[in-house]
Amino acid sequence: MNGRHDVHVYPTGDGRWGVGQGGTLLSSHLSQATAIRAGRQRARVEHVELVVHGRDGRFREKDSYGRESSRTDAGQ
């Protein structure tokens, strides 16, 4: 475990979309699409998962930007 928290995109309850990590709101957006772009950028930098929640707050999709996805095996 790398100790880093996944990045989440979720509805904030006031009609906006939040991007959060480790329980901290990083940014707030008017659309889910804009929040996903911001969250994806942060997840790539942090090498963690992007977790997208739907309007109902439930899990919708997940993308991995962890170090293991960019690692190559030696000898192949």
PDB file of C-alpha atoms in Angstrom:
ATOM      1  CA  MET A   1       0.000   0.000   0.000  1.00  0.00           C
ATOM      2  CA  ASN A   2       1.428   3.335  -1.002  1.00  0.00           C
ATOM      3  CA  GLY A   3      -0.420   5.396   1.641  1.00  0.00           C
ATOM      4  CA  ARG A   4      -1.927   7.721  -0.967  1.00  0.00           C
ATOM      5  CA  HIS A   5      -5.657   8.245  -1.182  1.00  0.00           C
ATOM      6  CA  ASP A   6      -7.755   7.751  -4.296  1.00  0.00           C
ATOM      7  CA  VAL A   7      -9.290  10.805  -5.965  1.00  0.00           C
ATOM      8  CA  HIS A   8     -13.096  10.904  -5.880  1.00  0.00           C
ATOM      9  CA  VAL A   9     -15.559  12.847  -8.038  1.00  0.00           C
ATOM     10  CA  TYR A  10     -18.923  13.179  -6.312  1.00  0.00           C
ATOM     11  CA  PRO A  11     -22.036  15.368  -6.084  1.00  0.00           C
ATOM     12  CA  THR A  12     -21.681  17.935  -3.313  1.00  0.00           C
ATOM     13  CA  GLY A  13     -25.409  18.254  -2.628  1.00  0.00           C
ATOM     14  CA  ASP A  14     -25.691  21.857  -3.794  1.00  0.00           C
ATOM     15  CA  GLY A  15     -25.887  21.085  -7.508  1.00  0.00           C
ATOM     16  CA  ARG A  16     -22.116  21.115  -7.954  1.00  0.00           C
ATOM     17  CA  TRP A  17     -19.510  18.358  -8.303  1.00  0.00           C
ATOM     18  CA  GLY A  18     -16.569  17.970  -5.973  1.00  0.00           C
ATOM     19  CA  VAL A  19     -13.120  16.521  -6.477  1.00  0.00           C
ATOM     20  CA  GLY A  20     -11.785  15.160  -3.224  1.00  0.00           C
ATOM     21  CA  GLN A  21      -8.880  13.174  -1.867  1.00  0.00           C
ATOM     22  CA  GLY A  22      -8.417  11.785   1.618  1.00  0.00           C
ATOM     23  CA  GLY A  23     -11.552  13.512   2.913  1.00  0.00           C
ATOM     24  CA  THR A  24     -10.458  16.933   1.634  1.00  0.00           C
ATOM     25  CA  LEU A  25     -12.386  18.844  -1.026  1.00  0.00           C
ATOM     26  CA  LEU A  26      -9.811  19.877  -3.631  1.00  0.00           C
ATOM     27  CA  SER A  27     -12.109  21.688  -6.064  1.00  0.00           C
ATOM     28  CA  SER A  28     -15.765  22.291  -6.922  1.00  0.00           C
ATOM     29  CA  HIS A  29     -17.230  22.318 -10.444  1.00  0.00           C
ATOM     30  CA  LEU A  30     -20.506  23.162 -12.176  1.00  0.00           C
ATOM     31  CA  SER A  31     -20.509  19.959 -14.248  1.00  0.00           C
ATOM     32  CA  GLN A  32     -19.537  16.370 -13.650  1.00  0.00           C
ATOM     33  CA  ALA A  33     -17.487  16.363 -16.883  1.00  0.00           C
ATOM     34  CA  THR A  34     -15.324  19.250 -15.671  1.00  0.00           C
ATOM     35  CA  ALA A  35     -14.873  17.593 -12.285  1.00  0.00           C
ATOM     36  CA  ILE A  36     -13.841  14.322 -13.951  1.00  0.00           C
ATOM     37  CA  ARG A  37     -11.200  16.131 -16.031  1.00  0.00           C
ATOM     38  CA  ALA A  38      -9.775  17.781 -12.915  1.00  0.00           C
ATOM     39  CA  GLY A  39      -9.920  14.542 -10.941  1.00  0.00           C
ATOM     40  CA  ARG A  40      -8.255  12.547 -13.705  1.00  0.00           C
ATOM     41  CA  GLN A  41      -5.410  15.065 -13.870  1.00  0.00           C
ATOM     42  CA  ARG A  42      -4.871  14.835 -10.098  1.00  0.00           C
ATOM     43  CA  ALA A  43      -5.048  11.008 -10.113  1.00  0.00           C
ATOM     44  CA  ARG A  44      -2.382  10.851 -12.844  1.00  0.00           C
ATOM     45  CA  VAL A  45      -0.043  13.127 -10.895  1.00  0.00           C
ATOM     46  CA  GLU A  46      -0.608  11.204  -7.648  1.00  0.00           C
ATOM     47  CA  HIS A  47      -0.521   7.736  -9.342  1.00  0.00           C
ATOM     48  CA  VAL A  48      -3.778   6.702  -7.663  1.00  0.00           C
ATOM     49  CA  GLU A  49      -7.267   5.610  -8.702  1.00  0.00           C
ATOM     50  CA  LEU A  50      -9.966   7.969  -9.942  1.00  0.00           C
ATOM     51  CA  VAL A  51     -13.337   6.977  -8.478  1.00  0.00           C
ATOM     52  CA  VAL A  52     -16.386   8.584 -10.088  1.00  0.00           C
ATOM     53  CA  HIS A  53     -19.728   8.643  -8.265  1.00  0.00           C
ATOM     54  CA  GLY A  54     -23.109   9.187  -9.932  1.00  0.00           C
ATOM     55  CA  ARG A  55     -25.775  11.742  -9.045  1.00  0.00           C
ATOM     56  CA  ASP A  56     -27.059   9.380  -6.353  1.00  0.00           C
ATOM     57  CA  GLY A  57     -23.593   9.234  -4.759  1.00  0.00           C
ATOM     58  CA  ARG A  58     -23.087   5.576  -5.623  1.00  0.00           C
ATOM     59  CA  PHE A  59     -19.967   4.271  -7.331  1.00  0.00           C
ATOM     60  CA  ARG A  60     -20.174   4.626 -11.129  1.00  0.00           C
ATOM     61  CA  GLU A  61     -16.696   3.943 -12.539  1.00  0.00           C
ATOM     62  CA  LYS A  62     -13.053   3.654 -11.597  1.00  0.00           C
ATOM     63  CA  ASP A  63      -9.817   4.298 -13.528  1.00  0.00           C
ATOM     64  CA  SER A  64      -6.357   3.370 -12.308  1.00  0.00           C
ATOM     65  CA  TYR A  65      -3.380   5.663 -12.706  1.00  0.00           C
ATOM     66  CA  GLY A  66      -1.177   3.739 -10.288  1.00  0.00           C
ATOM     67  CA  ARG A  67       2.501   3.047 -10.800  1.00  0.00           C
ATOM     68  CA  GLU A  68       1.801  -0.617 -11.556  1.00  0.00           C
ATOM     69  CA  SER A  69      -0.053   0.317 -14.754  1.00  0.00           C
ATOM     70  CA  SER A  70       3.093   1.970 -16.197  1.00  0.00           C
ATOM     71  CA  ARG A  71       5.601  -0.622 -15.003  1.00  0.00           C
ATOM     72  CA  THR A  72       7.301  -2.942 -17.492  1.00  0.00           C
ATOM     73  CA  ASP A  73       8.602  -6.429 -16.770  1.00  0.00           C
ATOM     74  CA  ALA A  74      12.348  -6.928 -17.205  1.00  0.00           C
ATOM     75  CA  GLY A  75      13.437  -9.599 -19.611  1.00  0.00           C
ATOM     76  CA  GLN A  76      10.423  -9.480 -21.894  1.00  0.00           C
TER      77      GLN A  76
END
